[in-house]
GROMACS .gro file of C-alpha atoms in nm:
model
  358
    1GLU     CA    1   4.432   4.340  -2.014
    2GLU     CA    2   4.374   4.679  -1.848
    3VAL     CA    3   4.098   4.620  -1.587
    4ASP     CA    4   3.980   4.988  -1.589
    5ALA     CA    5   3.948   4.972  -1.975
    6PHE     CA    6   3.725   4.670  -1.953
    7ARG     CA    7   3.511   4.828  -1.690
    8ALA     CA    8   3.454   5.118  -1.916
    9LEU     CA    9   3.362   4.902  -2.209
   10ASP     CA   10   3.124   4.708  -1.983
   11THR     CA   11   2.943   5.018  -1.902
   12LEU     CA   12   2.943   5.132  -2.259
   13TYR     CA   13   2.815   4.812  -2.411
   14GLU     CA   14   2.538   4.781  -2.158
   15SER     CA   15   2.424   5.139  -2.210
   16GLU     CA   16   2.399   5.080  -2.584
   17GLY     CA   17   2.244   4.736  -2.558
   18ARG     CA   18   2.528   4.562  -2.724
   19PHE     CA   19   2.490   4.239  -2.519
   20GLU     CA   20   2.708   4.008  -2.714
   21ASP     CA   21   2.989   4.258  -2.671
   22LEU     CA   22   2.885   4.291  -2.303
   23ALA     CA   23   2.896   3.916  -2.249
   24ALA     CA   24   3.242   3.892  -2.411
   25THR     CA   25   3.363   4.174  -2.188
   26LEU     CA   26   3.227   4.021  -1.872
   27GLU     CA   27   3.378   3.686  -1.968
   28ARG     CA   28   3.719   3.866  -2.012
   29ARG     CA   29   3.685   4.034  -1.674
   30ILE     CA   30   3.616   3.697  -1.510
   31GLU     CA   31   3.919   3.547  -1.673
   32LEU     CA   32   4.137   3.821  -1.538
   33GLY     CA   33   4.045   3.716  -1.187
   34PRO     CA   34   3.856   3.961  -0.968
   35GLU     CA   35   3.997   4.060  -0.645
   36SER     CA   36   3.717   3.911  -0.433
   37ASP     CA   37   3.451   3.647  -0.439
   38GLU     CA   38   3.196   3.924  -0.410
   39GLU     CA   39   3.320   4.087  -0.728
   40LEU     CA   40   3.345   3.748  -0.914
   41ALA     CA   41   2.999   3.660  -0.801
   42SER     CA   42   2.866   4.000  -0.933
   43LEU     CA   43   3.021   3.953  -1.273
   44LYS     CA   44   2.889   3.601  -1.312
   45PHE     CA   45   2.544   3.713  -1.207
   46ARG     CA   46   2.541   4.000  -1.461
   47LEU     CA   47   2.666   3.755  -1.726
   48GLY     CA   48   2.386   3.514  -1.627
   49LEU     CA   49   2.124   3.787  -1.669
   50ALA     CA   50   2.265   3.878  -2.009
   51MET     CA   51   2.262   3.517  -2.113
   52GLU     CA   52   1.906   3.462  -1.993
   53ARG     CA   53   1.729   3.778  -2.085
   54ASN     CA   54   1.912   3.915  -2.390
   55LEU     CA   55   2.101   3.630  -2.567
   56GLY     CA   56   1.845   3.340  -2.505
   57ASP     CA   57   2.092   3.097  -2.347
   58LYS     CA   58   1.893   2.999  -2.048
   59VAL     CA   59   2.110   2.684  -1.983
   60ARG     CA   60   2.434   2.895  -1.955
   61ALA     CA   61   2.249   3.134  -1.739
   62VAL     CA   62   2.134   2.869  -1.482
   63GLU     CA   63   2.500   2.729  -1.469
   64LEU     CA   64   2.621   3.085  -1.394
   65TYR     CA   65   2.352   3.136  -1.121
   66ARG     CA   66   2.469   2.799  -0.965
   67GLU     CA   67   2.832   2.926  -0.969
   68VAL     CA   68   2.729   3.253  -0.801
   69LEU     CA   69   2.537   3.058  -0.524
   70THR     CA   70   2.840   2.840  -0.489
   71LEU     CA   71   3.048   3.154  -0.419
   72LEU     CA   72   2.787   3.337  -0.219
   73PRO     CA   73   2.497   3.118  -0.093
   74GLU     CA   74   2.321   3.426   0.039
   75HIS     CA   75   2.313   3.596  -0.309
   76ASP     CA   76   1.945   3.695  -0.336
   77GLY     CA   77   1.975   3.809  -0.697
   78ALA     CA   78   2.092   3.458  -0.825
   79ARG     CA   79   1.838   3.270  -0.602
   80GLU     CA   80   1.542   3.495  -0.731
   81ALA     CA   81   1.663   3.441  -1.096
   82LEU     CA   82   1.649   3.073  -1.047
   83GLU     CA   83   1.306   3.094  -0.879
   84GLN     CA   84   1.176   3.268  -1.187
   85LEU     CA   85   1.290   2.980  -1.404
   86LEU     CA   86   1.123   2.700  -1.189
   87THR     CA   87   0.820   2.692  -1.414
   88ASP     CA   88   1.037   2.696  -1.733
   89ASP     CA   89   0.998   2.375  -1.939
   90ASP     CA   90   1.368   2.380  -2.051
   91VAL     CA   91   1.557   2.464  -1.734
   92GLY     CA   92   1.304   2.437  -1.445
   93VAL     CA   93   1.445   2.102  -1.320
   94ASP     CA   94   1.792   2.224  -1.327
   95ALA     CA   95   1.690   2.537  -1.138
   96ALA     CA   96   1.510   2.311  -0.879
   97ARG     CA   97   1.817   2.094  -0.827
   98ILE     CA   98   2.020   2.400  -0.735
   99LEU     CA   99   1.761   2.554  -0.508
  100GLU     CA  100   1.655   2.236  -0.323
  101PRO     CA  101   1.954   2.220  -0.082
  102ILE     CA  102   1.948   2.603  -0.036
  103TYR     CA  103   1.586   2.597   0.073
  104GLU     CA  104   1.642   2.303   0.302
  105SER     CA  105   1.939   2.464   0.471
  106GLN     CA  106   1.728   2.782   0.531
  107SER     CA  107   1.416   2.580   0.650
  108ASN     CA  108   1.222   2.747   0.370
  109TRP     CA  109   0.964   2.467   0.362
  110GLU     CA  110   0.711   2.610   0.116
  111MET     CA  111   0.973   2.680  -0.147
  112LEU     CA  112   1.140   2.345  -0.078
  113ILE     CA  113   0.813   2.173  -0.159
  114LYS     CA  114   0.775   2.372  -0.477
  115ALA     CA  115   1.125   2.270  -0.587
  116LEU     CA  116   1.064   1.904  -0.494
  117LYS     CA  117   0.738   1.907  -0.700
  118VAL     CA  118   0.921   2.046  -0.998
  119LEU     CA  119   1.179   1.767  -0.968
  120HIS     CA  120   0.900   1.517  -0.932
  121ASN     CA  121   0.721   1.637  -1.247
  122GLY     CA  122   1.045   1.630  -1.431
  123THR     CA  123   1.118   1.263  -1.395
  124SER     CA  124   0.961   0.949  -1.517
  125ASP     CA  125   1.157   0.721  -1.291
  126PRO     CA  126   0.909   0.555  -1.041
  127GLU     CA  127   1.185   0.517  -0.776
  128GLU     CA  128   1.296   0.881  -0.796
  129GLN     CA  129   0.919   0.991  -0.802
  130LEU     CA  130   0.868   0.783  -0.485
  131GLU     CA  131   1.174   0.943  -0.319
  132LEU     CA  132   1.074   1.297  -0.398
  133MET     CA  133   0.707   1.275  -0.284
  134THR     CA  134   0.810   1.092   0.024
  135LYS     CA  135   1.034   1.384   0.099
  136VAL     CA  136   0.742   1.630   0.021
  137ALA     CA  137   0.512   1.438   0.264
  138GLN     CA  138   0.777   1.432   0.535
  139VAL     CA  139   0.833   1.811   0.501
  140GLN     CA  140   0.463   1.878   0.509
  141GLY     CA  141   0.396   1.647   0.800
  142GLU     CA  142   0.698   1.703   1.013
  143HIS     CA  143   0.800   2.048   0.957
  144MET     CA  144   0.474   2.221   0.854
  145GLY     CA  145   0.235   2.014   1.067
  146ASP     CA  146  -0.001   1.976   0.764
  147GLY     CA  147  -0.119   1.618   0.795
  148ALA     CA  148  -0.379   1.632   0.528
  149SER     CA  149  -0.133   1.753   0.263
  150ALA     CA  150   0.115   1.494   0.386
  151PHE     CA  151  -0.138   1.216   0.340
  152ASN     CA  152  -0.209   1.340  -0.014
  153ALA     CA  153   0.163   1.344  -0.090
  154TYR     CA  154   0.217   0.990   0.045
  155ALA     CA  155  -0.086   0.887  -0.167
  156GLN     CA  156   0.084   1.031  -0.475
  157ALA     CA  157   0.405   0.853  -0.387
  158LEU     CA  158   0.218   0.522  -0.348
  159ARG     CA  159   0.071   0.575  -0.693
  160ALA     CA  160   0.428   0.595  -0.831
  161ALA     CA  161   0.530   0.282  -0.651
  162PRO     CA  162   0.227   0.070  -0.546
  163GLY     CA  163   0.452  -0.193  -0.394
  164SER     CA  164   0.616   0.035  -0.142
  165GLU     CA  165   0.537  -0.120   0.190
  166ASP     CA  166   0.705   0.169   0.376
  167THR     CA  167   0.484   0.430   0.203
  168LEU     CA  168   0.163   0.224   0.274
  169ALA     CA  169   0.279   0.197   0.639
  170ARG     CA  170   0.324   0.582   0.654
  171LEU     CA  171  -0.017   0.627   0.505
  172GLU     CA  172  -0.178   0.391   0.771
  173MET     CA  173  -0.006   0.597   1.042
  174LEU     CA  174  -0.137   0.925   0.900
  175ALA     CA  175  -0.482   0.782   0.849
  176ILE     CA  176  -0.514   0.738   1.224
  177SER     CA  177  -0.459   1.099   1.300
  178GLN     CA  178  -0.640   1.230   0.994
  179GLU     CA  179  -0.929   0.981   1.020
  180SER     CA  180  -0.885   0.908   0.654
  181PHE     CA  181  -0.913   0.527   0.640
  182PRO     CA  182  -1.190   0.552   0.382
  183GLN     CA  183  -0.975   0.744   0.137
  184LEU     CA  184  -0.684   0.498   0.205
  185VAL     CA  185  -0.914   0.199   0.138
  186ALA     CA  186  -1.037   0.363  -0.186
  187LEU     CA  187  -0.679   0.421  -0.296
  188VAL     CA  188  -0.556   0.078  -0.211
  189GLN     CA  189  -0.845  -0.079  -0.401
  190GLU     CA  190  -0.793   0.142  -0.704
  191LEU     CA  191  -0.430   0.039  -0.715
  192ALA     CA  192  -0.525  -0.323  -0.669
  193THR     CA  193  -0.765  -0.300  -0.958
  194GLN     CA  194  -0.513  -0.132  -1.186
  195SER     CA  195  -0.216  -0.354  -1.118
  196ASP     CA  196  -0.102  -0.599  -1.378
  197ASN     CA  197   0.114  -0.775  -1.118
  198ALA     CA  198  -0.103  -1.064  -0.967
  199ASP     CA  199   0.098  -1.074  -0.650
  200LEU     CA  200   0.080  -0.708  -0.586
  201SER     CA  201  -0.287  -0.691  -0.671
  202ARG     CA  202  -0.340  -0.984  -0.418
  203SER     CA  203  -0.157  -0.810  -0.144
  204LEU     CA  204  -0.327  -0.485  -0.197
  205TRP     CA  205  -0.675  -0.646  -0.183
  206ILE     CA  206  -0.583  -0.825   0.147
  207LYS     CA  207  -0.458  -0.488   0.291
  208ALA     CA  208  -0.786  -0.315   0.183
  209ALA     CA  209  -0.979  -0.601   0.361
  210GLU     CA  210  -0.771  -0.577   0.676
  211ILE     CA  211  -0.820  -0.198   0.698
  212GLN     CA  212  -1.201  -0.232   0.655
  213ASP     CA  213  -1.224  -0.505   0.910
  214THR     CA  214  -1.002  -0.363   1.179
  215GLN     CA  215  -1.022   0.017   1.124
  216LEU     CA  216  -1.368   0.073   0.966
  217GLU     CA  217  -1.546  -0.227   1.113
  218ASP     CA  218  -1.687  -0.282   0.763
  219VAL     CA  219  -1.751  -0.656   0.753
  220GLU     CA  220  -1.911  -0.648   0.415
  221GLY     CA  221  -1.638  -0.440   0.261
  222ALA     CA  222  -1.369  -0.666   0.405
  223VAL     CA  223  -1.559  -0.973   0.268
  224ALA     CA  224  -1.587  -0.826  -0.067
  225ALA     CA  225  -1.210  -0.738  -0.074
  226TYR     CA  226  -1.120  -1.088   0.027
  227ARG     CA  227  -1.349  -1.235  -0.243
  228LYS     CA  228  -1.159  -1.029  -0.509
  229VAL     CA  229  -0.862  -1.257  -0.423
  230LEU     CA  230  -1.061  -1.571  -0.430
  231ASP     CA  231  -1.193  -1.473  -0.779
  232GLU     CA  232  -0.848  -1.514  -0.899
  233ASP     CA  233  -0.748  -1.810  -0.687
  234PRO     CA  234  -1.026  -1.998  -0.522
  235SER     CA  235  -0.772  -2.211  -0.336
  236ASP     CA  236  -0.595  -1.924  -0.150
  237GLN     CA  237  -0.562  -2.073   0.195
  238GLU     CA  238  -0.449  -1.758   0.366
  239VAL     CA  239  -0.765  -1.565   0.247
  240LEU     CA  240  -0.990  -1.862   0.322
  241GLN     CA  241  -0.861  -1.877   0.678
  242ALA     CA  242  -0.890  -1.490   0.707
  243LEU     CA  243  -1.252  -1.520   0.611
  244GLU     CA  244  -1.305  -1.808   0.845
  245GLN     CA  245  -1.177  -1.597   1.146
  246LEU     CA  246  -1.383  -1.309   1.037
  247PHE     CA  247  -1.704  -1.507   1.017
  248ARG     CA  248  -1.645  -1.671   1.347
  249ARG     CA  249  -1.583  -1.340   1.520
  250THR     CA  250  -1.895  -1.182   1.373
  251GLU     CA  251  -2.106  -1.511   1.412
  252ARG     CA  252  -2.198  -1.527   1.047
  253TRP     CA  253  -2.254  -1.898   1.060
  254LYS     CA  254  -2.390  -1.953   0.716
  255ASP     CA  255  -2.102  -1.780   0.560
  256LEU     CA  256  -1.859  -1.971   0.781
  257VAL     CA  257  -1.998  -2.302   0.658
  258GLY     CA  258  -1.951  -2.188   0.302
  259VAL     CA  259  -1.582  -2.104   0.371
  260LEU     CA  260  -1.537  -2.430   0.547
  261ARG     CA  261  -1.685  -2.610   0.248
  262ARG     CA  262  -1.439  -2.436   0.027
  263ARG     CA  263  -1.154  -2.544   0.239
  264VAL     CA  264  -1.277  -2.902   0.229
  265GLU     CA  265  -1.280  -2.888  -0.147
  266GLN     CA  266  -0.924  -2.752  -0.162
  267THR     CA  267  -0.744  -2.993   0.071
  268PHE     CA  268  -0.634  -3.344  -0.007
  269ASP     CA  269  -0.555  -3.435   0.355
  270VAL     CA  270  -0.823  -3.674   0.474
  271GLN     CA  271  -0.772  -3.583   0.836
  272GLU     CA  272  -0.806  -3.218   0.770
  273LYS     CA  273  -1.124  -3.284   0.566
  274GLU     CA  274  -1.278  -3.472   0.854
  275GLU     CA  275  -1.192  -3.193   1.096
  276LEU     CA  276  -1.348  -2.925   0.871
  277LEU     CA  277  -1.658  -3.132   0.802
  278SER     CA  278  -1.706  -3.181   1.171
  279GLN     CA  279  -1.682  -2.811   1.227
  280MET     CA  280  -1.951  -2.766   0.966
  281ALA     CA  281  -2.169  -3.019   1.112
  282THR     CA  282  -2.145  -2.868   1.468
  283ILE     CA  283  -2.231  -2.524   1.329
  284GLN     CA  284  -2.534  -2.639   1.134
  285ASP     CA  285  -2.653  -2.821   1.435
  286GLN     CA  286  -2.591  -2.569   1.705
  287PHE     CA  287  -2.606  -2.233   1.541
  288LEU     CA  288  -2.810  -2.284   1.221
  289GLU     CA  289  -3.059  -2.523   1.386
  290ASP     CA  290  -3.031  -2.748   1.083
  291PRO     CA  291  -2.985  -3.094   1.215
  292ALA     CA  292  -3.073  -3.256   0.887
  293GLY     CA  293  -2.784  -3.060   0.737
  294ALA     CA  294  -2.554  -3.180   1.016
  295VAL     CA  295  -2.653  -3.535   0.954
  296SER     CA  296  -2.569  -3.500   0.583
  297VAL     CA  297  -2.227  -3.367   0.672
  298TYR     CA  298  -2.139  -3.633   0.927
  299ARG     CA  299  -2.232  -3.902   0.661
  300GLU     CA  300  -1.967  -3.722   0.435
  301VAL     CA  301  -1.723  -3.785   0.714
  302LEU     CA  302  -1.820  -4.154   0.728
  303GLU     CA  303  -1.763  -4.169   0.352
  304LEU     CA  304  -1.397  -4.070   0.420
  305ASP     CA  305  -1.347  -4.269   0.742
  306PRO     CA  306  -1.623  -4.539   0.815
  307THR     CA  307  -1.482  -4.583   1.161
  308SER     CA  308  -1.502  -4.224   1.271
  309GLN     CA  309  -1.626  -4.238   1.642
  310LEU     CA  310  -1.683  -3.863   1.637
  311ALA     CA  311  -1.919  -3.892   1.340
  312LEU     CA  312  -2.086  -4.198   1.471
  313GLY     CA  313  -2.123  -4.072   1.823
  314SER     CA  314  -2.263  -3.730   1.700
  315LEU     CA  315  -2.508  -3.916   1.470
  316ASP     CA  316  -2.638  -4.105   1.771
  317ASP     CA  317  -2.745  -3.782   1.943
  318LEU     CA  318  -2.881  -3.619   1.623
  319PHE     CA  319  -3.100  -3.925   1.549
  320ALA     CA  320  -3.228  -3.950   1.902
  321ARG     CA  321  -3.318  -3.579   1.921
  322GLN     CA  322  -3.505  -3.609   1.597
  323GLU     CA  323  -3.662  -3.940   1.689
  324MET     CA  324  -3.515  -4.109   1.384
  325TRP     CA  325  -3.515  -4.454   1.554
  326THR     CA  326  -3.449  -4.663   1.256
  327GLU     CA  327  -3.150  -4.458   1.165
  328LEU     CA  328  -3.026  -4.457   1.528
  329ALA     CA  329  -3.053  -4.834   1.536
  330ASP     CA  330  -2.863  -4.880   1.224
  331ASN     CA  331  -2.600  -4.636   1.353
  332VAL     CA  332  -2.562  -4.822   1.673
  333GLU     CA  333  -2.547  -5.151   1.502
  334ARG     CA  334  -2.265  -5.015   1.283
  335GLN     CA  335  -2.068  -4.899   1.588
  336LEU     CA  336  -2.125  -5.256   1.730
  337GLU     CA  337  -1.968  -5.407   1.428
  338LEU     CA  338  -1.664  -5.189   1.461
  339SER     CA  339  -1.607  -5.238   1.831
  340ALA     CA  340  -1.360  -5.498   1.962
  341ASP     CA  341  -1.403  -5.409   2.323
  342PRO     CA  342  -1.654  -5.630   2.498
  343GLU     CA  343  -1.765  -5.364   2.733
  344GLN     CA  344  -1.828  -5.129   2.439
  345GLN     CA  345  -2.022  -5.419   2.268
  346ILE     CA  346  -2.245  -5.457   2.562
  347GLU     CA  347  -2.318  -5.098   2.581
  348GLN     CA  348  -2.393  -5.092   2.203
  349ILE     CA  349  -2.620  -5.396   2.234
  350GLY     CA  350  -2.820  -5.216   2.496
  351ARG     CA  351  -2.863  -4.908   2.276
  352ALA     CA  352  -2.951  -5.131   1.981
  353SER     CA  353  -3.267  -5.229   2.172
  354CYS     CA  354  -3.414  -4.901   2.057
  355ARG     CA  355  -3.524  -5.090   1.747
  356GLU     CA  356  -3.811  -5.213   1.961
  357ARG     CA  357  -3.951  -4.867   1.968
  358VAL     CA  358  -3.984  -4.844   1.596
   0.00000   0.00000   0.00000
């Protein structure tokens, strides 16, 4: 147990390349308890080098380098040795785990990103992948001011977890400053297409539609995305209503009539059907200049509710404008039959005299 003797053996074994004996000697010197942390760190570091470079035990070497950095966080030799192992298939992930907090404490952002990416590539857990790439993006965006790289990192994170609303929200915020909404739409549509989860696919298609509508002013793109949802579920009321609002705002009246027709077909509420049909008839008359189409729709209303005053009154006007006197007279007579108010009956009788013009 004579320290000086072990030091002499240490030097002798190293000079002769007897690395197993050198390792045993270093182990014994460590067991004897060096006088300072600096000396202990030096012995562990030398033992780590011997394990890594001469005895082929990289796992033990990484553990020794970790112990060195625990004793002396500023030990450049151990840090540099671990950096050389970051690309090693066997111990790269272990080295990255040790280096990550060191780089973060030193604000060494480039090397921190490198370590995080090693950790990301070394795991197959989607949640862990999401967490690591989110951290990469935060470092790039918040500390390095590299918005483009941050956007790409968040995109990679979203690929790992397409259902992450937080990641998607971060991408939307970055897309504003980076003017990268086209890339975001492409990514969201790609994930929507690839997803086997029907609910997730639906939400992604809706998000793609909303971005195209509000950010890119691409009405056709928004419509196409909404229709992807309707291809799977033609009765999706949320999407039908979104399309209705879109077509109203952009004055695409023919398309609006088509959506209203779909809504009519999907509802069993008679009152709602009447309201939707009335909207269709108004659009066909006022915006599409198709009074014949409007007449046809109002007749559908009367099939649902033969007493509908809205439909009967609107048909009066339509028949008169088109000089369809016979139809007008019949319509007035129908209203007369339905009316129980004497004053209304007198008014209807006066209007019925239009038969004389036929």
